[in-house]
Coordinates of N, CA and C in Angstrom, one line a residue:
Chain H
X1 N 42.6 2.3 -132.8 CA 43.1 3.6 -133.2 C 42.4 4.0 -134.5
X2 N 42.2 5.3 -134.7 CA 41.5 5.8 -135.9 C 42.4 5.5 -137.1
X3 N 41.7 5.2 -138.2 CA 42.5 5.0 -139.4 C 42.0 5.9 -140.5
X4 N 42.6 5.8 -141.7 CA 42.3 6.7 -142.8 C 40.9 6.2 -143.3
X5 N 40.0 7.1 -143.6 CA 38.7 6.8 -144.1 C 38.6 7.3 -145.5
X6 N 38.0 6.4 -146.3 CA 37.7 6.8 -147.7 C 36.3 6.5 -148.1
X7 N 35.7 7.4 -148.9 CA 34.4 7.2 -149.4 C 34.2 7.7 -150.8
X8 N 33.4 7.1 -151.6 CA 32.7 5.8 -151.3 C 33.6 4.7 -151.4
X9 N 33.2 3.5 -150.9 CA 34.1 2.3 -151.1 C 34.0 1.7 -152.4
X10 N 32.9 1.9 -153.1 CA 32.7 1.4 -154.4 C 31.9 2.4 -155.2
X11 N 32.3 2.5 -156.5 CA 31.7 3.5 -157.4 C 31.6 3.0 -158.8
X12 N 30.5 3.1 -159.4 CA 30.3 2.6 -160.7 C 29.9 3.8 -161.6
X13 N 30.6 4.1 -162.6 CA 30.3 5.3 -163.5 C 30.3 4.8 -165.0
X14 N 29.7 5.7 -165.8 CA 29.7 5.5 -167.2 C 30.9 6.3 -167.8
X15 N 31.3 5.9 -169.0 CA 32.3 6.7 -169.7 C 31.9 8.1 -169.8
X16 N 32.9 9.0 -169.7 CA 32.6 10.5 -169.8 C 31.9 11.1 -168.6
X17 N 31.6 10.3 -167.6 CA 31.0 10.9 -166.4 C 32.1 11.4 -165.5
X18 N 31.7 12.0 -164.4 CA 32.7 12.5 -163.4 C 32.5 11.7 -162.1
X19 N 33.6 11.8 -161.3 CA 33.5 11.1 -160.0 C 34.3 11.9 -159.0
X20 N 33.9 11.8 -157.8 CA 34.6 12.5 -156.7 C 34.9 11.5 -155.6
X21 N 36.1 11.3 -155.2 CA 36.6 10.4 -154.2 C 37.0 11.3 -153.0
X22 N 36.7 10.8 -151.8 CA 37.0 11.6 -150.6 C 37.9 10.8 -149.7
X23 N 38.7 11.5 -149.0 CA 39.7 10.9 -148.1 C 39.8 11.7 -146.8
X24 N 39.7 11.0 -145.6 CA 39.8 11.7 -144.3 C 41.0 11.0 -143.6
X25 N 42.0 11.8 -143.5 CA 43.3 11.3 -142.9 C 43.1 10.9 -141.4
X26 N 44.1 10.2 -140.9 CA 44.2 9.9 -139.5 C 44.3 11.3 -138.7
X27 N 43.6 11.4 -137.6 CA 43.6 12.7 -136.9 C 45.0 13.1 -136.6
X28 N 45.3 14.4 -136.8 CA 46.6 15.1 -136.6 C 47.6 14.8 -137.7
X29 N 47.2 14.0 -138.7 CA 48.0 13.9 -139.9 C 47.7 15.0 -140.9
X30 N 48.8 15.6 -141.4 CA 48.6 16.8 -142.2 C 49.0 16.6 -143.7
X31 N 49.4 15.4 -144.0 CA 49.9 15.1 -145.4 C 49.0 14.0 -145.9
X32 N 48.6 14.2 -147.2 CA 47.7 13.2 -147.8 C 48.3 12.8 -149.2
X33 N 48.3 11.5 -149.5 CA 48.8 11.0 -150.8 C 47.7 10.3 -151.5
X34 N 47.6 10.4 -152.8 CA 46.7 9.6 -153.6 C 47.5 8.6 -154.5
X35 N 47.0 7.3 -154.5 CA 47.6 6.3 -155.3 C 46.6 5.6 -156.1
X36 N 46.9 5.2 -157.3 CA 46.0 4.4 -158.2 C 46.6 3.0 -158.4
X37 N 45.8 2.0 -158.2 CA 46.3 0.6 -158.4 C 45.4 -0.1 -159.4
X38 N 45.9 -0.4 -160.6 CA 45.2 -1.2 -161.5 C 45.3 -2.7 -161.2
X39 N 44.5 -3.5 -161.8 CA 44.4 -4.9 -161.5 C 45.8 -5.6 -161.7
X40 N 46.3 -6.3 -160.7 CA 47.6 -6.9 -160.8 C 48.8 -6.0 -160.8
X41 N 48.6 -4.7 -160.5 CA 49.7 -3.7 -160.6 C 50.1 -3.2 -159.2
X42 N 51.2 -2.6 -159.2 CA 51.6 -1.9 -157.9 C 50.9 -0.5 -157.9
X43 N 50.8 0.0 -156.7 CA 50.2 1.3 -156.5 C 51.1 2.4 -157.2
X44 N 50.4 3.3 -157.9 CA 51.2 4.4 -158.6 C 50.8 5.7 -158.0
X45 N 51.8 6.5 -157.6 CA 51.5 7.8 -157.0 C 50.9 8.8 -157.9
X46 N 49.8 9.4 -157.5 CA 49.2 10.4 -158.3 C 49.5 11.9 -157.8
X47 N 49.3 12.2 -156.6 CA 49.4 13.5 -156.1 C 49.5 13.5 -154.6
X48 N 50.1 14.6 -154.0 CA 50.1 14.7 -152.5 C 49.9 16.1 -152.1
X49 N 49.4 16.3 -150.9 CA 49.2 17.6 -150.3 C 49.8 17.6 -148.9
X50 N 50.3 18.8 -148.6 CA 50.8 19.1 -147.2 C 50.2 20.4 -146.8
X51 N 49.6 20.5 -145.7 CA 49.0 21.7 -145.2 C 48.2 22.5 -146.2
X52 N 47.4 21.7 -146.9 CA 46.4 22.2 -147.9 C 47.1 22.7 -149.2
X53 N 48.4 22.5 -149.4 CA 49.1 22.9 -150.6 C 49.5 21.6 -151.3
X54 N 49.4 21.6 -152.6 CA 50.0 20.5 -153.4 C 51.5 20.5 -153.2
X55 N 52.0 19.3 -152.8 CA 53.4 19.2 -152.5 C 54.2 18.3 -153.5
X56 N 53.5 17.5 -154.2 CA 54.2 16.7 -155.2 C 53.1 16.1 -156.2
X57 N 53.6 15.9 -157.4 CA 52.7 15.4 -158.5 C 53.3 14.3 -159.2
X58 N 52.5 13.2 -159.4 CA 53.0 12.1 -160.2 C 52.3 11.9 -161.5
X59 N 52.0 10.7 -161.9 CA 51.4 10.4 -163.2 C 49.9 10.6 -163.1
X60 N 49.5 11.8 -162.8 CA 48.0 12.1 -162.7 C 47.6 12.8 -164.0
X61 N 46.5 12.2 -164.6 CA 46.0 12.8 -165.9 C 45.5 14.2 -165.6
X62 N 45.5 15.0 -166.7 CA 45.0 16.4 -166.6 C 43.5 16.4 -166.3
X63 N 42.8 15.3 -166.6 CA 41.4 15.2 -166.3 C 41.1 15.0 -164.8
X64 N 42.1 14.8 -164.0 CA 42.0 14.6 -162.6 C 42.5 15.9 -161.9
X65 N 41.8 16.2 -160.8 CA 42.3 17.3 -160.0 C 42.0 16.9 -158.5
X66 N 42.7 17.6 -157.6 CA 42.5 17.2 -156.2 C 42.8 18.4 -155.4
X67 N 42.3 18.4 -154.2 CA 42.7 19.5 -153.2 C 42.6 18.9 -151.8
X68 N 43.2 19.7 -150.9 CA 43.1 19.4 -149.5 C 42.4 20.6 -148.8
X69 N 41.5 20.3 -147.9 CA 40.7 21.3 -147.3 C 41.2 21.7 -145.9
X70 N 40.6 22.7 -145.3 CA 41.1 23.2 -144.0 C 41.0 22.2 -142.9
X71 N 40.1 21.2 -143.0 CA 40.1 20.1 -142.0 C 41.0 18.9 -142.4
X72 N 41.8 19.1 -143.4 CA 42.8 18.2 -143.9 C 42.3 17.0 -144.7
X73 N 40.9 17.0 -144.9 CA 40.4 15.9 -145.8 C 40.7 16.3 -147.2
X74 N 40.8 15.4 -148.1 CA 41.1 15.6 -149.5 C 40.1 15.0 -150.4
X75 N 40.0 15.6 -151.5 CA 39.1 15.1 -152.6 C 39.8 15.0 -153.9
X76 N 39.5 13.8 -154.6 CA 40.1 13.6 -155.9 C 38.9 13.7 -156.9
X77 N 39.0 14.6 -157.8 CA 37.9 14.8 -158.8 C 38.4 14.3 -160.1
X78 N 37.6 13.5 -160.7 CA 37.9 12.8 -161.9 C 36.8 13.1 -163.0
X79 N 37.2 13.7 -164.1 CA 36.3 14.0 -165.1 C 36.5 13.2 -166.4
X80 N 35.5 13.2 -167.3 CA 35.7 12.6 -168.6 C 36.2 11.2 -168.4
X81 N 35.6 10.4 -167.5 CA 36.1 9.1 -167.2 C 36.3 8.2 -168.4
X82 N 37.3 7.4 -168.3 CA 37.6 6.4 -169.4 C 37.7 5.0 -168.8
X83 N 37.5 4.0 -169.7 CA 37.5 2.7 -169.2 C 38.8 2.4 -168.4
X84 N 39.9 2.9 -168.9 CA 41.2 2.7 -168.2 C 41.3 3.3 -166.8
X85 N 40.4 4.1 -166.4 CA 40.4 4.7 -165.1 C 39.9 3.7 -164.0
X86 N 39.4 2.6 -164.5 CA 38.9 1.6 -163.5 C 40.1 1.1 -162.7
X87 N 40.0 1.2 -161.4 CA 41.1 0.8 -160.6 C 40.7 1.0 -159.1
X88 N 41.6 0.6 -158.3 CA 41.5 0.9 -156.8 C 42.2 2.2 -156.6
X89 N 41.6 3.1 -155.9 CA 42.2 4.4 -155.6 C 42.4 4.4 -154.0
X90 N 43.7 4.5 -153.6 CA 44.0 4.6 -152.2 C 44.5 6.0 -151.8
X91 N 44.1 6.3 -150.7 CA 44.6 7.5 -150.0 C 45.4 7.1 -148.9
X92 N 46.5 7.8 -148.6 CA 47.4 7.5 -147.5 C 47.6 8.8 -146.8
X93 N 47.9 8.7 -145.5 CA 48.2 9.9 -144.7 C 49.5 9.7 -143.9
X94 N 50.1 10.8 -143.6 CA 51.3 10.8 -142.7 C 51.3 12.1 -141.9
X95 N 52.2 12.2 -140.9 CA 52.3 13.4 -140.1 C 53.7 14.0 -140.2
X96 N 53.7 15.3 -140.5 CA 55.0 15.9 -140.6 C 55.7 16.0 -139.2
X97 N 57.0 15.7 -139.2 CA 57.7 15.6 -138.0 C 57.7 14.2 -137.5
X98 N 58.7 13.8 -136.8 CA 58.8 12.4 -136.3 C 59.0 11.5 -137.5
X99 N 58.2 10.4 -137.6 CA 58.3 9.5 -138.7 C 57.4 10.0 -139.8
X100 N 57.7 11.1 -140.4 CA 56.9 11.8 -141.4 C 56.8 10.9 -142.6
X101 N 57.8 10.0 -142.9 CA 57.7 9.3 -144.1 C 56.8 8.0 -144.0
X102 N 56.3 7.7 -142.8 CA 55.5 6.5 -142.7 C 54.1 6.9 -143.1
X103 N 53.6 6.1 -144.1 CA 52.3 6.4 -144.7 C 51.3 5.2 -144.3
X104 N 50.1 5.6 -143.9 CA 49.1 4.6 -143.6 C 48.0 4.7 -144.6
X105 N 47.6 3.6 -145.2 CA 46.7 3.6 -146.3 C 45.2 3.4 -145.8
X106 N 44.3 4.1 -146.5 CA 42.9 3.8 -146.3 C 42.5 2.6 -147.0
X107 N 41.2 2.2 -146.9 CA 40.7 1.0 -147.4 C 40.5 1.0 -148.9
X108 N 40.5 2.2 -149.5 CA 40.5 2.3 -151.0 C 39.0 2.5 -151.5
X109 N 39.0 3.1 -152.7 CA 37.7 3.2 -153.4 C 37.9 2.4 -154.7
X110 N 37.0 1.5 -154.9 CA 37.0 0.7 -156.2 C 36.2 1.4 -157.2
X111 N 36.8 2.0 -158.2 CA 36.1 2.7 -159.3 C 36.0 1.8 -160.5
X112 N 34.7 1.6 -160.9 CA 34.5 0.8 -162.2 C 33.9 1.7 -163.2
X113 N 34.5 1.8 -164.3 CA 33.9 2.7 -165.4 C 33.4 1.8 -166.5
X114 N 32.1 1.9 -166.8 CA 31.5 1.0 -167.8 C 31.4 1.7 -169.2
Chain L
X1 N 64.0 9.3 -162.7 CA 63.3 9.1 -161.4 C 63.6 7.8 -160.8
X2 N 63.1 7.6 -159.6 CA 63.4 6.4 -158.8 C 62.7 5.2 -159.5
X3 N 63.4 4.1 -159.5 CA 62.8 2.9 -160.0 C 63.2 1.8 -159.0
X4 N 62.2 0.9 -158.7 CA 62.4 -0.2 -157.7 C 62.0 -1.5 -158.4
X5 N 63.0 -2.4 -158.3 CA 62.8 -3.7 -158.9 C 62.6 -4.7 -157.8
X6 N 61.8 -5.7 -158.0 CA 61.4 -6.6 -156.9 C 61.4 -8.1 -157.5
X7 N 62.0 -9.0 -156.7 CA 62.1 -10.4 -157.1 C 62.0 -11.3 -155.9
X8 N 61.3 -12.5 -156.0 CA 60.7 -13.0 -157.3 C 59.3 -12.4 -157.4
X9 N 58.6 -12.6 -158.5 CA 57.3 -12.2 -158.7 C 56.3 -13.1 -158.0
X10 N 56.7 -14.4 -157.9 CA 55.9 -15.4 -157.2 C 56.8 -16.2 -156.3
X11 N 56.3 -16.7 -155.2 CA 57.1 -17.5 -154.2 C 56.2 -18.4 -153.5
X12 N 56.5 -19.7 -153.6 CA 55.7 -20.7 -152.9 C 56.6 -21.4 -152.0
X13 N 56.2 -21.5 -150.7 CA 57.0 -22.2 -149.7 C 56.1 -23.1 -148.9
X14 N 56.7 -24.0 -148.2 CA 55.9 -24.9 -147.2 C 55.8 -24.2 -145.9
X15 N 54.7 -24.4 -145.2 CA 54.5 -23.9 -143.9 C 55.7 -24.2 -143.0
X16 N 56.2 -23.2 -142.3 CA 57.3 -23.4 -141.4 C 58.6 -23.0 -142.1
X17 N 58.7 -22.9 -143.4 CA 59.9 -22.5 -144.1 C 60.1 -21.0 -144.0
X18 N 61.2 -20.6 -144.5 CA 61.5 -19.1 -144.6 C 61.2 -18.6 -146.0
X19 N 60.9 -17.3 -146.1 CA 60.7 -16.7 -147.4 C 61.6 -15.4 -147.4
X20 N 62.2 -15.2 -148.6 CA 63.0 -14.0 -148.8 C 62.6 -13.3 -150.1
X21 N 62.4 -12.0 -150.0 CA 62.0 -11.2 -151.1 C 63.0 -10.1 -151.2
X22 N 63.5 -9.8 -152.4 CA 64.6 -8.9 -152.6 C 64.2 -7.7 -153.5
X23 N 64.7 -6.5 -153.2 CA 64.4 -5.3 -154.0 C 65.7 -4.6 -154.2
X24 N 65.7 -3.9 -155.3 CA 66.8 -3.0 -155.6 C 66.2 -1.6 -156.0
X25 N 66.9 -0.5 -155.7 CA 66.4 0.8 -156.0 C 67.5 1.5 -156.8
X26 N 67.1 2.6 -157.5 CA 68.0 3.3 -158.4 C 68.5 4.6 -157.8
X27 N 67.7 5.3 -157.0 CA 68.0 6.6 -156.6 C 68.8 6.6 -155.2
X28 N 70.0 7.0 -155.3 CA 70.8 6.9 -154.1 C 70.3 7.9 -153.0
X29 N 69.5 8.8 -153.4 CA 68.9 9.8 -152.4 C 67.8 9.1 -151.6
X30 N 67.3 7.9 -152.0 CA 66.3 7.3 -151.2 C 66.8 6.9 -149.8
X31 N 65.9 7.1 -148.8 CA 66.4 6.9 -147.4 C 65.3 6.2 -146.6
X32 N 64.2 5.8 -147.2 CA 63.2 5.2 -146.4 C 62.6 4.0 -147.2
X33 N 62.5 2.8 -146.6 CA 62.2 1.6 -147.3 C 61.2 0.8 -146.5
X34 N 59.9 1.0 -146.8 CA 58.8 0.2 -146.2 C 58.5 -1.0 -147.0
X35 N 57.9 -2.0 -146.2 CA 57.3 -3.2 -146.9 C 55.8 -3.2 -146.5
X36 N 55.0 -3.5 -147.5 CA 53.6 -3.6 -147.3 C 53.1 -5.0 -147.7
X37 N 52.1 -5.4 -147.0 CA 51.4 -6.7 -147.3 C 50.0 -6.3 -147.8
X38 N 49.6 -6.9 -148.9 CA 48.3 -6.6 -149.4 C 47.5 -7.9 -149.8
X39 N 46.4 -8.1 -149.1 CA 45.5 -9.2 -149.5 C 44.6 -8.7 -150.6
X40 N 44.0 -9.6 -151.3 CA 43.3 -9.3 -152.5 C 42.1 -8.3 -152.2
X41 N 42.2 -7.2 -152.9 CA 41.1 -6.2 -152.8 C 41.2 -5.3 -151.5
X42 N 42.2 -5.6 -150.7 CA 42.4 -4.8 -149.5 C 43.5 -3.8 -149.6
X43 N 43.6 -3.0 -148.5 CA 44.6 -1.9 -148.5 C 46.0 -2.5 -148.3
X44 N 47.0 -1.8 -148.8 CA 48.4 -2.2 -148.4 C 48.6 -1.9 -146.9
X45 N 49.1 -2.9 -146.2 CA 49.3 -2.8 -144.8 C 50.8 -2.8 -144.5
X46 N 51.3 -1.7 -143.8 CA 52.7 -1.6 -143.4 C 53.0 -2.7 -142.5
X47 N 54.0 -3.5 -142.8 CA 54.4 -4.6 -141.9 C 55.8 -4.3 -141.2
X48 N 56.7 -3.6 -141.9 CA 58.0 -3.2 -141.4 C 58.6 -2.2 -142.3
X49 N 59.4 -1.4 -141.7 CA 60.1 -0.4 -142.5 C 61.6 -0.2 -142.0
X50 N 62.4 0.4 -142.8 CA 63.8 0.6 -142.4 C 64.3 1.9 -143.0
X51 N 65.0 2.6 -142.2 CA 65.6 3.9 -142.7 C 67.1 3.7 -143.0
X52 N 67.6 4.7 -143.7 CA 69.0 4.5 -144.3 C 70.1 4.5 -143.2
X53 N 69.8 4.9 -142.0 CA 70.8 4.9 -141.0 C 70.9 3.6 -140.2
X54 N 70.1 2.6 -140.7 CA 70.1 1.3 -140.0 C 70.3 0.2 -141.1
X55 N 71.0 -0.8 -140.7 CA 71.3 -1.9 -141.6 C 70.3 -3.1 -141.5
X56 N 69.7 -3.2 -140.4 CA 68.8 -4.4 -140.2 C 67.8 -4.0 -139.1
X57 N 66.6 -4.6 -139.3 CA 65.5 -4.4 -138.3 C 64.7 -5.6 -138.2
X58 N 64.3 -6.0 -137.0 CA 63.5 -7.2 -136.8 C 62.3 -7.0 -136.0
X59 N 61.2 -7.7 -136.4 CA 60.0 -7.6 -135.6 C 59.4 -9.0 -135.6
X60 N 59.6 -9.7 -134.6 CA 59.2 -11.1 -134.4 C 59.6 -11.9 -135.6
X61 N 58.7 -12.4 -136.4 CA 59.1 -13.3 -137.5 C 59.6 -12.6 -138.8
X62 N 59.5 -11.3 -138.7 CA 59.8 -10.5 -139.9 C 61.1 -9.7 -139.7
X63 N 62.0 -9.6 -140.7 CA 63.2 -8.8 -140.6 C 63.4 -8.2 -142.0
X64 N 64.1 -7.1 -141.9 CA 64.4 -6.4 -143.2 C 65.9 -6.0 -143.1
X65 N 66.6 -6.2 -144.2 CA 68.0 -5.8 -144.2 C 68.2 -4.8 -145.3
X66 N 69.2 -3.9 -145.2 CA 69.4 -2.8 -146.1 C 70.9 -2.7 -146.4
X67 N 71.3 -2.7 -147.7 CA 72.7 -2.5 -148.1 C 72.7 -1.3 -149.0
X68 N 73.0 -0.2 -148.4 CA 72.9 1.1 -149.1 C 74.0 1.2 -150.3
X69 N 75.1 0.6 -150.0 CA 76.1 0.6 -151.1 C 75.7 -0.1 -152.3
X70 N 75.0 -1.2 -152.1 CA 74.6 -2.0 -153.3 C 73.1 -1.6 -153.7
X71 N 72.5 -0.8 -152.9 CA 71.1 -0.3 -153.2 C 70.2 -1.5 -153.2
X72 N 70.4 -2.4 -152.2 CA 69.5 -3.6 -152.1 C 68.8 -3.6 -150.7
X73 N 67.6 -4.1 -150.7 CA 67.0 -4.3 -149.4 C 66.1 -5.6 -149.5
X74 N 66.0 -6.3 -148.4 CA 65.3 -7.6 -148.5 C 64.4 -7.8 -147.3
X75 N 63.4 -8.5 -147.5 CA 62.4 -8.9 -146.5 C 62.6 -10.4 -146.2
X76 N 62.7 -10.7 -144.9 CA 62.8 -12.1 -144.5 C 61.7 -12.5 -143.6
X77 N 61.0 -13.5 -143.9 CA 59.9 -14.0 -143.1 C 60.3 -15.4 -142.6
X78 N 60.3 -15.7 -141.3 CA 60.7 -17.0 -140.8 C 59.4 -17.7 -140.3
X79 N 59.5 -19.0 -140.2 CA 58.4 -19.8 -139.7 C 57.1 -19.4 -140.4
X80 N 57.0 -19.4 -141.7 CA 55.9 -18.9 -142.4 C 54.6 -19.7 -142.1
X81 N 53.5 -19.0 -142.1 CA 52.2 -19.6 -141.8 C 51.2 -19.3 -143.0
X82 N 50.2 -20.1 -143.1 CA 49.3 -19.9 -144.3 C 48.7 -18.5 -144.3
X83 N 48.5 -17.8 -143.2 CA 48.0 -16.5 -143.1 C 49.0 -15.4 -143.6
X84 N 50.3 -15.9 -143.9 CA 51.2 -15.0 -144.5 C 51.0 -14.8 -146.0
X85 N 50.2 -15.7 -146.5 CA 49.9 -15.7 -148.0 C 49.3 -14.4 -148.4
X86 N 49.9 -13.7 -149.3 CA 49.5 -12.3 -149.8 C 50.4 -11.8 -150.8
X87 N 50.2 -10.6 -151.3 CA 51.1 -10.0 -152.2 C 51.9 -9.0 -151.3
X88 N 53.3 -9.0 -151.4 CA 54.1 -8.2 -150.7 C 54.8 -7.2 -151.6
X89 N 54.7 -5.9 -151.2 CA 55.3 -4.8 -152.0 C 56.5 -4.2 -151.2
X90 N 57.6 -4.0 -151.8 CA 58.6 -3.1 -151.3 C 58.4 -1.7 -151.8
X91 N 58.9 -0.8 -151.2 CA 58.8 0.6 -151.7 C 60.0 1.4 -151.2
X92 N 60.3 2.5 -151.9 CA 61.3 3.4 -151.5 C 60.9 4.8 -151.7
X93 N 61.4 5.7 -150.8 CA 61.1 7.1 -151.0 C 62.3 7.9 -150.4
X94 N 62.4 9.2 -150.9 CA 63.4 10.0 -150.4 C 62.8 11.3 -149.9
X95 N 63.3 11.8 -148.9 CA 62.8 13.0 -148.2 C 62.8 14.2 -149.2
X96 N 61.7 14.8 -149.5 CA 61.6 15.9 -150.5 C 61.0 17.0 -149.8
X97 N 61.8 18.1 -149.5 CA 61.2 19.2 -148.9 C 60.6 20.1 -149.9
X98 N 59.3 20.4 -149.8 CA 58.6 21.3 -150.7 C 57.7 22.1 -149.9
X99 N 58.2 23.1 -149.3 CA 57.4 24.0 -148.5 C 57.1 23.3 -147.1
X100 N 57.2 22.0 -147.1 CA 56.9 21.3 -145.9 C 57.5 19.9 -146.0
X101 N 56.7 19.0 -146.3 CA 57.2 17.6 -146.4 C 56.4 16.8 -147.3
X102 N 57.0 16.0 -148.1 CA 56.3 15.1 -148.9 C 57.3 14.0 -149.4
X103 N 57.0 12.8 -149.4 CA 57.8 11.8 -149.9 C 57.0 10.6 -150.5
X104 N 56.7 10.7 -151.8 CA 55.9 9.7 -152.4 C 56.6 8.4 -152.4
X105 N 55.8 7.3 -152.3 CA 56.4 6.0 -152.4 C 56.5 5.5 -153.8
X106 N 57.6 4.9 -154.1 CA 57.7 4.2 -155.4 C 57.8 2.7 -155.1
X107 N 56.8 2.0 -155.6 CA 56.6 0.6 -155.3 C 57.4 -0.3 -156.2
X108 N 57.8 -1.5 -155.7 CA 58.2 -2.6 -156.6 C 57.0 -3.2 -157.2
X109 N 57.2 -4.2 -158.0 CA 56.1 -4.8 -158.8 C 55.3 -5.9 -158.0
X110 N 55.8 -6.2 -156.8 CA 55.1 -7.1 -155.9 C 55.5 -8.5 -156.0
X111 N 55.4 -9.3 -154.9 CA 55.6 -10.7 -154.9 C 54.4 -11.4 -154.3
X112 N 53.9 -12.4 -155.0 CA 52.8 -13.2 -154.6 C 53.4 -14.3 -153.8
X113 N 53.2 -14.3 -152.5 CA 53.7 -15.4 -151.6 C 52.6 -16.3 -151.3
X114 N 52.8 -17.6 -151.5 CA 51.8 -18.6 -151.2 C 52.5 -19.6 -150.2
X115 N 51.9 -19.7 -149.1 CA 52.4 -20.6 -148.0 C 51.5 -21.9 -148.0
X116 N 52.1 -23.0 -148.4 CA 51.3 -24.2 -148.5 C 51.3 -24.9 -147.1
X117 N 50.1 -25.3 -146.7 CA 50.0 -25.9 -145.4 C 50.5 -27.4 -145.4

């Protein structure tokens, strides 16, 4: 079965640079969530989208922005990167209706800020 | 906001023994409680979930119980195997209608399960 796809899988950036993370949800899934997981930490919710509209917002820094496109893929844009942004970034997707609360996670993007 | 506490933080068992991980949540509006297994550097993998209209659910060696009155839910793994070794996260969410649907997951702090052969 098709799963959530994330790219790139690994990303190395310098401080103050920008980064763009991409997420392709499971086919027919219309809701996308972004989570940030620091070393030894639990995943922290950043932001979510449903039908291309932002549906909820968590502890996402103002330096970060995200959107969902017409094909339902989503991009997380991160600017003025800081050392503390180094983490695993997961995207998850779900489908409205039925078990809409069930989220399936992608493989993650490991971001390292030097 | 919602807060989820998870215990223990580490758990070591002998192969074949049972393992129990417990979570409590704070928001009585929460109605969905998944459990994820995460191996080092990998994605969280959904292993079982339970909704608030059910008190117990079982899938082979894995079971989850929910006590809504006490705001507790627990993961039970029987006949543990070395491949069960991983970090296990509980999570909670409540249905939030915002033009459509969204329900962010609030995770517990994780339990590192080590199954000794």
